[in-house]
XYZ file of C-alpha atoms in Angstrom:
701
model
C 58.819 73.064 124.044
C 56.024 75.671 124.036
C 52.890 74.976 126.067
C 49.699 74.099 124.221
C 46.111 75.268 124.380
C 42.821 73.831 123.240
C 40.865 76.066 120.859
C 37.795 75.559 118.710
C 37.981 76.360 115.009
C 34.605 76.404 113.242
C 33.157 74.283 116.024
C 35.890 71.615 116.154
C 38.371 71.342 119.032
C 42.106 71.336 118.298
C 45.179 71.393 120.519
C 47.776 73.872 119.221
C 50.948 75.546 120.479
C 50.197 78.782 122.315
C 52.954 80.698 120.505
C 51.259 80.227 117.115
C 49.407 83.056 115.462
C 45.685 82.585 114.919
C 46.415 82.226 111.197
C 48.834 79.343 111.852
C 46.427 77.749 114.317
C 43.572 77.862 111.797
C 45.788 76.322 109.113
C 46.849 73.537 111.501
C 43.141 72.899 111.937
C 42.814 72.497 108.168
C 41.271 75.868 107.336
C 42.712 77.980 104.514
C 43.308 81.612 105.431
C 43.911 84.087 102.582
C 46.814 86.483 103.024
C 49.049 88.872 101.097
C 51.397 90.524 103.575
C 51.937 87.533 105.868
C 54.916 85.289 105.092
C 56.065 82.636 107.537
C 59.766 83.576 107.194
C 59.246 87.325 107.581
C 58.149 89.525 110.470
C 54.435 90.238 110.857
C 53.289 93.514 109.285
C 49.495 93.269 109.423
C 49.142 95.474 106.349
C 46.711 93.794 103.997
C 43.941 92.647 106.421
C 43.003 89.829 104.069
C 43.399 87.236 106.836
C 40.428 88.513 108.864
C 38.582 85.967 111.012
C 35.938 86.174 113.765
C 36.887 85.527 117.412
C 34.028 84.644 119.763
C 34.282 86.715 122.895
C 36.665 89.074 121.169
C 35.984 92.506 119.733
C 32.737 92.863 117.726
C 34.719 93.134 114.500
C 36.939 90.879 112.407
C 40.448 90.190 113.750
C 43.644 90.106 111.676
C 44.669 86.516 112.357
C 48.338 87.058 111.446
C 48.852 89.652 114.181
C 47.311 87.911 117.207
C 48.638 84.860 119.064
C 46.798 81.903 120.524
C 48.101 82.836 123.982
C 46.224 86.153 123.726
C 42.804 84.467 123.425
C 40.440 84.547 126.391
C 38.441 81.468 127.393
C 34.648 81.564 127.619
C 32.804 82.686 130.782
C 32.729 79.098 132.088
C 36.260 78.249 130.955
C 35.229 77.010 127.508
C 37.984 76.932 124.851
C 38.297 80.119 122.780
C 36.399 79.919 119.502
C 37.546 81.049 116.055
C 35.411 81.232 112.923
C 36.716 81.500 109.358
C 33.500 81.094 107.396
C 30.831 83.281 108.980
C 28.893 85.949 107.053
C 30.854 88.659 108.904
C 34.197 87.139 107.795
C 32.961 86.707 104.212
C 31.765 90.309 104.015
C 34.964 91.635 105.626
C 37.209 89.788 103.174
C 35.147 90.946 100.224
C 35.503 94.505 101.454
C 39.286 94.173 101.871
C 39.634 92.688 98.400
C 37.536 95.503 96.972
C 39.859 98.079 98.553
C 42.968 96.255 97.299
C 41.605 96.334 93.753
C 40.598 100.030 93.780
C 43.861 101.110 92.176
C 45.057 97.789 90.777
C 45.276 97.991 86.960
C 43.281 95.594 84.799
C 46.334 94.230 82.972
C 46.214 90.528 83.850
C 46.440 89.537 80.143
C 49.866 91.176 79.798
C 51.158 90.542 83.331
C 53.958 88.005 83.796
C 52.442 86.973 87.113
C 49.303 85.768 85.308
C 48.529 82.166 86.201
C 50.685 82.292 89.336
C 49.196 85.361 90.994
C 47.942 85.328 94.572
C 45.773 88.376 93.863
C 44.077 86.629 90.933
C 43.457 83.459 92.930
C 42.164 85.173 96.038
C 40.016 87.645 94.111
C 38.274 84.627 92.573
C 37.922 82.788 95.883
C 37.189 85.596 98.332
C 36.268 88.699 96.312
C 33.001 90.220 95.108
C 31.668 89.688 91.606
C 31.753 93.391 90.794
C 33.202 96.736 91.810
C 31.399 99.775 93.182
C 34.286 102.171 92.455
C 34.142 104.266 89.320
C 36.859 106.802 90.234
C 40.057 106.968 88.217
C 42.795 104.613 89.315
C 46.073 106.092 90.483
C 49.335 105.423 88.631
C 52.748 105.027 90.248
C 56.070 105.789 88.628
C 58.294 102.782 87.881
C 61.390 102.243 89.995
C 64.854 101.215 88.813
C 65.931 98.017 90.578
C 68.714 96.854 88.268
C 68.945 94.288 85.451
C 67.098 91.527 87.352
C 63.874 93.052 88.657
C 61.191 94.504 86.390
C 58.898 96.905 88.246
C 55.287 97.810 87.491
C 54.566 99.634 90.732
C 51.000 100.591 89.822
C 50.173 96.941 90.581
C 51.693 97.162 94.082
C 49.314 96.568 97.016
C 51.837 97.790 99.659
C 52.101 94.440 101.415
C 55.779 95.334 102.202
C 56.945 91.730 101.804
C 59.787 92.930 99.568
C 60.891 95.540 102.115
C 60.908 93.000 104.921
C 62.772 90.405 102.842
C 65.454 92.900 101.823
C 65.898 94.156 105.381
C 65.608 90.901 107.317
C 66.858 88.098 105.042
C 69.143 89.869 102.555
C 70.382 92.432 105.061
C 70.225 95.498 102.809
C 68.278 98.707 103.458
C 67.743 99.672 99.817
C 63.935 99.273 99.833
C 61.309 101.080 101.860
C 57.729 102.317 102.005
C 57.363 106.098 101.778
C 54.393 108.464 102.194
C 50.967 107.582 103.590
C 47.478 106.770 102.431
C 46.876 107.029 98.702
C 50.418 108.297 98.148
C 52.139 105.312 99.758
C 54.622 103.530 97.507
C 57.576 101.146 97.628
C 60.799 102.793 96.516
C 64.545 102.263 96.328
C 65.019 105.810 97.690
C 67.948 106.776 95.436
C 66.820 105.104 92.194
C 69.577 102.507 92.356
C 69.639 98.737 92.070
C 69.148 96.596 95.166
C 72.733 95.608 95.961
C 72.370 92.040 97.133
C 73.005 88.515 95.841
C 69.452 87.511 96.849
C 67.358 90.098 94.982
C 65.627 87.522 92.765
C 63.713 86.299 95.820
C 61.832 89.615 95.808
C 60.025 88.244 92.736
C 58.948 85.158 94.668
C 57.702 87.001 97.735
C 55.734 89.591 95.731
C 52.106 88.331 95.712
C 51.135 90.441 92.673
C 52.867 91.459 89.440
C 54.616 94.547 90.830
C 58.052 92.860 90.890
C 58.723 90.364 88.106
C 61.766 88.863 86.425
C 63.235 91.246 83.853
C 65.122 88.552 81.851
C 62.004 86.329 81.768
C 59.573 89.139 80.853
C 57.015 88.182 78.160
C 58.849 84.902 77.417
C 56.255 82.315 78.407
C 53.177 81.473 80.434
C 53.570 79.018 83.328
C 51.280 76.397 81.785
C 53.519 76.183 78.701
C 56.568 75.121 80.701
C 57.872 71.670 81.566
C 58.943 71.745 85.213
C 61.847 69.647 86.515
C 63.186 69.580 90.065
C 66.968 69.363 90.169
C 70.098 70.736 91.862
C 72.066 73.950 91.342
C 75.823 73.936 90.581
C 76.671 77.649 90.681
C 78.286 77.121 94.088
C 78.883 74.173 96.408
C 75.695 74.674 98.458
C 73.581 72.434 96.199
C 70.439 74.577 96.371
C 67.308 72.720 95.298
C 65.823 74.301 92.188
C 63.069 73.864 89.622
C 64.078 74.313 85.996
C 61.242 75.420 83.701
C 61.869 74.621 80.042
C 59.922 74.866 76.801
C 61.209 72.520 74.120
C 65.007 72.484 74.377
C 65.246 75.932 75.927
C 65.447 76.673 79.649
C 63.362 79.785 80.358
C 63.622 80.227 84.110
C 64.906 78.723 87.340
C 62.989 78.855 90.628
C 63.756 77.648 94.177
C 62.449 74.405 95.639
C 61.901 74.172 99.398
C 64.679 72.347 101.283
C 64.807 73.402 104.926
C 68.316 72.057 105.534
C 69.993 73.707 102.543
C 68.408 76.760 100.925
C 65.046 76.946 102.727
C 62.893 78.524 99.989
C 65.434 81.033 98.646
C 68.126 80.892 95.972
C 70.963 83.224 95.013
C 70.761 85.483 91.958
C 73.420 83.611 89.976
C 71.464 80.384 90.496
C 68.199 81.989 89.379
C 69.254 84.115 86.412
C 72.154 82.194 84.830
C 69.798 80.255 82.526
C 70.387 82.462 79.463
C 74.032 81.346 79.589
C 72.871 77.779 78.876
C 72.105 78.662 75.241
C 75.050 80.971 74.445
C 78.586 79.976 73.409
C 77.628 76.312 73.516
C 79.753 73.506 72.152
C 77.279 71.604 69.986
C 79.620 69.543 67.809
C 83.054 67.912 68.137
C 86.129 69.824 66.967
C 89.621 68.719 65.961
C 92.600 71.074 65.574
C 93.960 70.863 62.016
C 96.745 73.121 60.716
C 96.634 75.105 63.940
C 92.874 75.808 63.763
C 89.941 74.111 65.442
C 87.620 72.698 62.791
C 84.252 70.999 63.124
C 84.437 67.215 62.914
C 82.227 64.167 63.277
C 82.145 62.155 66.481
C 84.006 59.360 64.707
C 86.823 61.702 63.655
C 87.133 63.313 67.089
C 87.100 59.996 68.969
C 89.649 58.527 66.540
C 91.982 61.536 66.903
C 91.820 61.379 70.707
C 92.181 57.585 70.831
C 95.263 57.616 68.604
C 97.035 60.070 70.908
C 96.042 58.175 74.051
C 97.233 54.861 72.596
C 100.513 56.311 71.310
C 101.497 58.116 74.521
C 103.244 56.256 77.375
C 100.950 55.806 80.404
C 103.309 57.898 82.536
C 102.818 60.862 80.204
C 99.000 60.951 80.291
C 97.134 63.146 82.789
C 93.487 63.823 83.658
C 92.042 66.972 85.252
C 88.491 67.656 86.370
C 86.643 70.996 86.558
C 84.288 72.487 89.107
C 80.966 71.532 87.479
C 81.738 67.889 86.614
C 79.087 65.378 87.787
C 80.276 62.410 89.826
C 79.388 59.901 87.085
C 81.771 61.573 84.636
C 84.509 61.768 87.278
C 84.120 58.048 88.000
C 84.254 57.185 84.284
C 87.376 59.306 83.708
C 89.108 57.861 86.766
C 88.369 54.301 85.667
C 89.711 55.069 82.192
C 92.894 56.607 83.632
C 93.407 53.614 85.924
C 92.872 51.175 83.043
C 95.513 53.047 81.011
C 97.857 53.041 84.004
C 98.155 56.844 84.157
C 98.792 58.051 87.751
C 98.515 61.798 87.068
C 95.040 63.093 87.928
C 93.605 65.874 90.026
C 90.277 67.647 90.601
C 91.658 70.631 92.533
C 92.185 73.245 89.845
C 92.640 75.981 92.472
C 95.695 74.003 93.656
C 94.370 73.240 97.136
C 95.936 70.222 98.849
C 93.160 68.623 100.897
C 91.433 65.384 99.985
C 93.255 62.453 101.531
C 92.162 60.641 104.682
C 88.946 61.381 106.584
C 86.411 63.066 104.303
C 85.320 65.271 107.208
C 88.584 67.186 106.746
C 87.087 68.819 103.624
C 83.375 68.969 104.507
C 81.096 71.575 106.067
C 80.501 69.311 109.060
C 78.162 71.522 111.083
C 75.705 71.485 108.198
C 74.097 74.612 106.796
C 71.045 74.320 109.044
C 73.325 73.462 111.978
C 74.722 76.997 111.916
C 71.516 78.139 113.605
C 72.601 76.181 116.703
C 76.060 77.769 116.885
C 76.740 80.404 119.546
C 80.144 81.459 118.160
C 81.345 81.480 114.549
C 84.855 82.181 113.261
C 85.341 82.823 109.520
C 88.889 82.214 108.264
C 89.851 83.244 104.737
C 86.319 83.279 103.389
C 83.726 85.765 102.199
C 80.564 83.631 102.338
C 78.449 86.422 100.844
C 80.023 85.801 97.413
C 81.296 82.238 97.872
C 78.035 80.755 99.183
C 75.213 83.327 99.560
C 72.823 80.788 101.082
C 75.347 79.939 103.816
C 75.787 83.653 104.460
C 72.005 84.082 104.678
C 71.898 81.253 107.235
C 74.630 82.922 109.319
C 72.630 86.153 109.199
C 69.505 84.276 110.298
C 71.423 82.795 113.240
C 72.792 86.259 114.087
C 69.275 87.776 114.055
C 67.685 84.996 116.109
C 70.473 84.596 118.685
C 71.463 87.863 120.335
C 74.382 86.121 122.067
C 75.958 84.862 118.824
C 79.452 86.276 118.301
C 81.066 86.231 114.863
C 84.762 86.800 114.180
C 86.526 87.248 110.834
C 90.145 86.623 109.856
C 90.658 87.738 106.259
C 89.084 90.458 104.168
C 86.931 93.075 105.833
C 83.855 92.796 103.610
C 80.196 93.722 104.097
C 78.716 90.370 105.128
C 75.237 91.746 106.025
C 75.741 91.129 109.769
C 77.944 92.525 112.522
C 81.239 90.794 113.256
C 84.472 91.372 115.100
C 87.352 91.902 112.689
C 90.325 90.056 114.156
C 92.988 90.441 111.465
C 93.955 89.855 107.860
C 95.981 86.679 107.778
C 97.901 83.744 109.279
C 99.555 85.812 112.011
C 96.166 86.435 113.633
C 95.235 82.758 113.272
C 98.531 81.693 114.877
C 97.880 83.906 117.895
C 94.341 82.591 118.213
C 95.530 78.963 117.976
C 98.072 79.744 120.716
C 95.232 80.800 123.015
C 95.740 84.564 122.824
C 93.052 87.218 122.702
C 89.518 87.805 123.935
C 87.926 86.052 120.967
C 89.770 82.827 121.871
C 88.238 82.941 125.355
C 84.837 83.605 123.841
C 85.218 80.599 121.500
C 86.422 78.445 124.380
C 83.444 79.387 126.537
C 80.937 78.844 123.713
C 78.747 75.753 123.955
C 78.733 75.152 120.195
C 81.584 76.957 118.435
C 81.821 76.745 114.631
C 85.009 77.443 112.672
C 84.620 77.975 108.911
C 87.774 77.666 106.812
C 87.511 79.090 103.293
C 89.348 78.668 100.013
C 91.072 82.008 100.599
C 93.080 80.231 103.293
C 93.433 76.860 101.563
C 94.361 77.811 97.978
C 97.867 78.821 99.100
C 101.301 77.223 99.355
C 101.091 77.204 103.154
C 97.609 75.631 103.191
C 98.729 72.520 105.120
C 100.098 74.688 107.939
C 96.903 76.789 107.923
C 94.839 73.595 108.231
C 97.006 72.400 111.119
C 96.612 75.745 112.941
C 92.844 75.673 112.426
C 92.639 72.078 113.702
C 94.741 73.055 116.719
C 92.368 75.937 117.429
C 89.326 73.683 116.999
C 90.824 71.249 119.507
C 91.650 74.022 121.991
C 88.110 75.449 121.964
C 86.494 71.979 121.894
C 84.735 72.576 118.589
C 84.261 68.822 118.047
C 82.418 66.774 120.668
C 79.531 64.348 120.826
C 77.121 65.060 117.980
C 78.602 68.529 117.308
C 81.331 69.008 114.712
C 82.298 72.660 114.422
C 85.210 72.152 112.006
C 84.016 73.313 108.582
C 85.565 73.798 105.153
C 83.583 76.099 102.850
C 83.977 74.635 99.367
C 83.221 76.825 96.359
C 82.953 74.234 93.544
C 79.822 72.100 93.038
C 81.682 69.056 91.730
C 84.651 69.152 94.112
C 83.360 67.125 97.072
C 82.049 64.341 94.819
C 85.386 64.153 92.993
C 87.276 64.043 96.312
C 84.945 61.293 97.557
C 85.822 59.291 94.427
C 89.517 59.986 95.142
C 90.199 61.669 91.809
C 93.639 62.523 93.143
C 97.218 61.670 92.146
C 97.902 57.933 92.408
C 101.191 56.559 93.704
C 103.928 58.582 91.993
C 101.352 60.795 90.250
C 101.426 64.545 89.728
C 98.994 67.010 91.282
C 97.353 69.845 89.337
C 100.226 72.334 89.282
C 102.758 69.576 88.564
C 100.665 68.414 85.602
C 100.763 71.951 84.188
C 104.519 72.128 84.785
C 104.883 68.752 83.047
C 103.103 70.083 79.948
C 105.709 72.827 79.652
C 108.699 70.564 80.306
C 107.533 67.835 77.926
C 106.956 65.230 80.656
C 103.194 65.205 80.013
C 102.145 64.447 76.431
C 98.335 64.120 76.685
C 95.912 65.865 79.057
C 92.239 64.913 79.335
C 90.503 68.071 80.550
C 87.005 67.350 81.892
C 85.517 70.854 82.061
C 88.344 72.662 83.909
C 88.316 76.354 82.907
C 89.246 78.288 86.061
C 93.018 78.391 85.568
C 95.548 79.702 83.051
C 94.843 77.220 80.243
C 97.832 78.499 78.252
C 99.945 76.401 80.619
C 98.589 73.301 78.867
C 100.397 74.310 75.660
C 103.023 71.707 74.881
C 100.692 68.776 75.495
C 97.901 67.314 73.344
C 94.708 68.481 75.110
C 91.382 66.665 74.893
C 88.707 68.989 76.276
C 85.266 67.786 77.250
C 82.795 70.491 78.244
C 79.645 72.353 77.354
C 80.829 75.928 76.706
C 83.479 77.453 74.476
C 85.377 78.877 77.418
C 89.073 79.014 78.373
C 89.567 75.243 78.302
C 88.184 74.872 74.778
C 90.421 77.608 73.385
C 93.553 75.632 74.233
C 92.336 72.204 73.147
C 93.302 69.944 70.237
C 90.154 67.821 70.384
C 86.835 69.043 71.787
C 84.057 66.709 72.904
C 80.742 68.604 73.417
C 79.205 67.576 76.731
C 75.916 68.272 78.495
C 75.376 71.090 80.982
C 73.984 70.512 84.482
C 70.366 70.915 83.357
C 70.820 68.437 80.490
C 71.825 65.189 82.171
C 70.840 62.997 85.098
C 73.649 63.136 87.614
C 74.615 63.042 91.275
C 76.281 66.061 92.885
C 77.645 66.194 96.427
C 77.311 69.534 98.207
C 79.722 71.085 100.707
C 78.036 69.229 103.596
C 78.763 65.884 101.902
C 75.069 65.512 100.974
C 74.591 63.548 97.738
C 71.707 64.889 95.628
C 70.129 63.832 92.355
C 70.148 66.278 89.467
C 67.552 65.565 86.785
C 67.585 66.345 83.091
C 65.306 69.286 82.309
C 66.148 69.624 78.612
C 68.310 67.918 76.005
C 71.823 69.096 75.080
C 72.127 71.027 71.797
C 73.275 69.582 68.483
C 75.633 66.616 68.768
C 76.466 67.146 72.443
C 76.195 64.041 74.629
C 76.087 63.137 78.308
C 79.521 63.306 79.915
C 79.820 59.702 81.079
C 78.650 58.362 77.693
C 81.455 60.228 75.883
C 84.076 58.662 78.145
C 82.481 55.228 77.731
C 82.689 55.596 73.927
C 86.323 56.759 74.058
C 87.345 53.889 76.341
C 85.984 51.503 73.717
C 88.126 53.181 71.024
C 91.346 52.770 73.004
C 90.632 49.101 73.678
C 89.969 49.558 77.404
C 86.177 49.404 77.473
C 84.668 50.563 80.758
C 82.586 47.823 82.457
C 79.219 49.595 82.364
C 76.770 50.224 79.538
C 74.156 52.341 81.284
C 73.812 54.922 84.027
C 72.506 52.428 86.589
C 75.529 50.138 86.243
C 77.875 53.128 86.426
C 76.199 54.331 89.611
C 76.469 50.876 91.166
C 80.222 50.908 90.513
C 80.445 54.479 91.793
C 78.656 53.648 95.052
C 81.049 50.738 95.609
C 83.932 53.235 95.508
C 82.171 55.854 97.645
C 79.159 54.446 99.590
C 78.035 57.933 100.660
C 77.058 58.644 97.013
C 74.255 56.139 97.457
C 72.856 57.840 100.560
C 70.799 60.492 98.812
C 70.084 63.650 100.831
C 71.871 62.290 103.920
C 74.791 63.787 105.824
C 76.899 62.577 108.723
C 79.618 59.991 109.115
C 78.129 57.888 111.872
C 79.775 57.621 115.277
C 83.368 57.275 114.116
C 85.639 59.676 116.071
C 87.021 62.642 114.134
C 90.749 63.030 114.764
C 91.681 66.685 114.313
C 95.358 66.018 115.011
C 95.950 64.442 111.584
C 94.635 67.438 109.633
C 97.299 69.484 107.860
C 101.012 69.584 108.590
C 102.897 71.753 111.015
C 105.047 74.273 109.162
C 105.847 77.897 108.480
C 103.108 80.223 107.281
C 103.347 83.142 104.889
C 102.686 86.761 105.892
C 100.321 87.236 102.936
C 96.748 88.095 103.999
C 93.874 85.755 103.239
C 92.012 86.746 100.095
C 88.770 85.254 98.802
C 89.304 83.559 95.423
C 86.038 84.998 94.071
C 86.590 88.554 92.901
C 83.465 88.780 90.730
C 80.498 86.858 92.092
C 78.620 86.912 88.791
C 81.331 85.448 86.504
C 82.729 82.386 88.247
C 82.134 79.592 85.718
C 81.607 79.021 81.964
C 77.795 79.135 82.166
C 77.840 82.441 84.050
C 80.430 83.956 81.707
C 78.206 83.084 78.740
C 75.194 84.782 80.363
C 74.246 88.251 79.158
C 72.320 88.828 82.405
C 75.324 87.966 84.559
C 77.490 90.320 82.475
C 74.999 93.133 83.125
C 74.992 92.376 86.849
C 78.786 92.347 86.945
C 78.951 95.708 85.161
C 76.290 97.209 87.428
C 78.028 96.056 90.605
C 81.379 97.283 89.310
C 82.911 93.829 88.910
C 84.317 92.491 92.143
C 82.555 93.234 95.387
C 84.261 96.184 97.033
C 86.422 95.244 99.991
C 87.236 97.808 102.652
C 90.998 97.270 102.300
C 90.973 97.896 98.537
C-alpha cells in the first residue's frame, strides 16, 4: 500500500496517497479539474495545459496538475501541509488563456459536428473559457487522413492532445498513429495513409475529446439527445463486454462501451461497436414454410401447425435439437424442456464439435478471470489467438505484459501478431506433450512462477483428439501447480457468447443421445427425422438435408437456407435475456429495441410451439421461466458473480488419456469480422474484412 500525505485543497485538509497526481488528488478532494490530454488509463503527456492549478510555495506560475505527483510537493516553512488552489484568479486567467489558444485554429463547425452535445471542448469552453476571442488571423486547415472504414477524420478540429496516439501504442499495441512536425505544423497522422490495423480502433473515437475522430458509419445519423440509451451485454464473442445500445424508434444507431473493470474496462472491440448495421439487414421478419421446394411466407398459425405436425408424427428417438452460439439461456432452457417432454435424447450446443461440458463447470471456464490475468506472472497460450477470438482478453494480457516486466508468455499454436512479445514454443500437440512431461526451459519457468495461467483455446479443443489435449493440459497444470488456494490458472477460452450458459443448463446429449456430429450423420442416414435448429449457423447446414428442419433465428443466414419451417426470433438487442460469459459470469441483457415485423422473443416462440404439440411448458412469463432456469443452474441467478466457492478443483478428471494427432493447432476464427449472422449481414463488417484482406495473416501462411 502506498504511503499517504496530508495536503490542503482550497483551504481544506485531505489525506491522499502520495503516488497520486495533483489532478487525481484534487478530484479526490471533490474539485473538478478540466483536462483534454489526460486520461487515467493512458500515460501522462502534459500537452494541453488545461489542468493548470496553483501550488502555494511552488513556482510563481500555474502548474500542470496531471504531470506532478503529491510526493513532489514541499511542505510549508513550518511543516504545514502543501496547499493547492483550483479557483484563484491566476488559475482562472491561465485556463482562459489555454482555452483561447486551443480555439485559435479550431473551426466553428459545431452545428455539423457529430461530437456536438458530447464534446469535451464545447463543455469546457463554456465552463472555463473566455466570452470572446482576440484572434482575427486566418485559421489553419489540416488535410484529412485515411483511417479505414470505421474512423471519420476531420483533422482541422484536432487539438494535438495525442490521446489517440497513446491509446494505439499502449492499449492496442499498434504503431500506426503518431504526431509529426512542430508548432503550428504539428498534426496527427497515420504516416503511410493506411487504416489503423487493430481490432480496437473504435476506441479512438471515445478517447478523442473533440470531433477530430468520429464514427464513419454513424456520421450525420443522429444527435445524442434523440437516442434512447439502454445498457446491455455484447454477444460478438464470449467476453460479455458491457455496452450501451443507442436506438431511435426501432433502429439501433450506435453501440458504445459501458465501464466494467473486471471485464472490458471502458473499451470494446470493433465488431462489438460497429456491427449494429447488421441488425437491420437480412432480417427474418415473418414465418416461412417450405412448399413445393420453396420457402414461402406464412402466418404464425401456419408455421406453428406445420412444425407441430412433424414433431407429433416423428418418433421421439428421431427428433433432435441443436443450439447456436448467440442463443440466450432462456431459449436454451425452453428448448431443453420441450425436448425432455417429448422424450428426445438428441441435443447439443457445441456446433464446433468440441467435447467438453460434463462434470465440473470449471473444466470449461476461464477460471482466472479476465481481470485476474493482471496478477499472473507466466501465461501459456495453447491453440488460441486471443487477438481475434477475444480482443478484450488479449488487451488485458497486453496490459499485464506492460505493467509486469517479469511476465513471460509462451505460445503453442499459430505464430500470430498478438501485440506483445512471447516465446514461440511450437505448433501443436507434440510441443504440449513435451511440456507436460516436464521438458524445456518454459516448463521450469512455469513451475517457478507464483501464479501461472494456462489458456486453452478452441483451436486445441475443436479436434478429434480434444480429450487427450485436455488431459495433457490438466497434467501440465498439475505439474506447475497452476491451481492452489484462491488461484485457478486453468482456463478455457470460449468463443461463443451463448455456449457457457447452454453448458450450464446441460444442453447436451441425454442417456443414449447423439452429439452434434452424430445428429448430422443421422440426418443423412435417415435416423433423425426432425431437427429443431435454434440459431446454429456456423457449420455446413447442407448436412441437415434429409431431415425436416425447424429453424429459429433472426437472420437469413446458413441455417435458414436449409430449413423447412422458419420462426423469426429476436436478436440480442431485442429481448431481455441472461448470457453467461467465458468466466462463468451471468449478466443481464436488456431490450433496446423491438424485433422487426412478426418476429418474437425466442422463449415465447418455444412456449407457443410446446402448446401446439400438447406438451405445454410450465411457465407463462419470463420471471417464471427464469425461476425454473435458476433451479437447474443456480449460478444463473448470481448476476455478475464468478467463482465456485471453496470446493476443490480436481484436474485429474479432465479429459481422457489417449493418442494425439500431429496436426498443428489452428484458431477456428479465420476472419475476425464475419463470425456470426449479425456480422455477416453488416455492410461495415464486410468493408473491414475486405480492407484487412479477410483472415488475419499468420506467419506460417
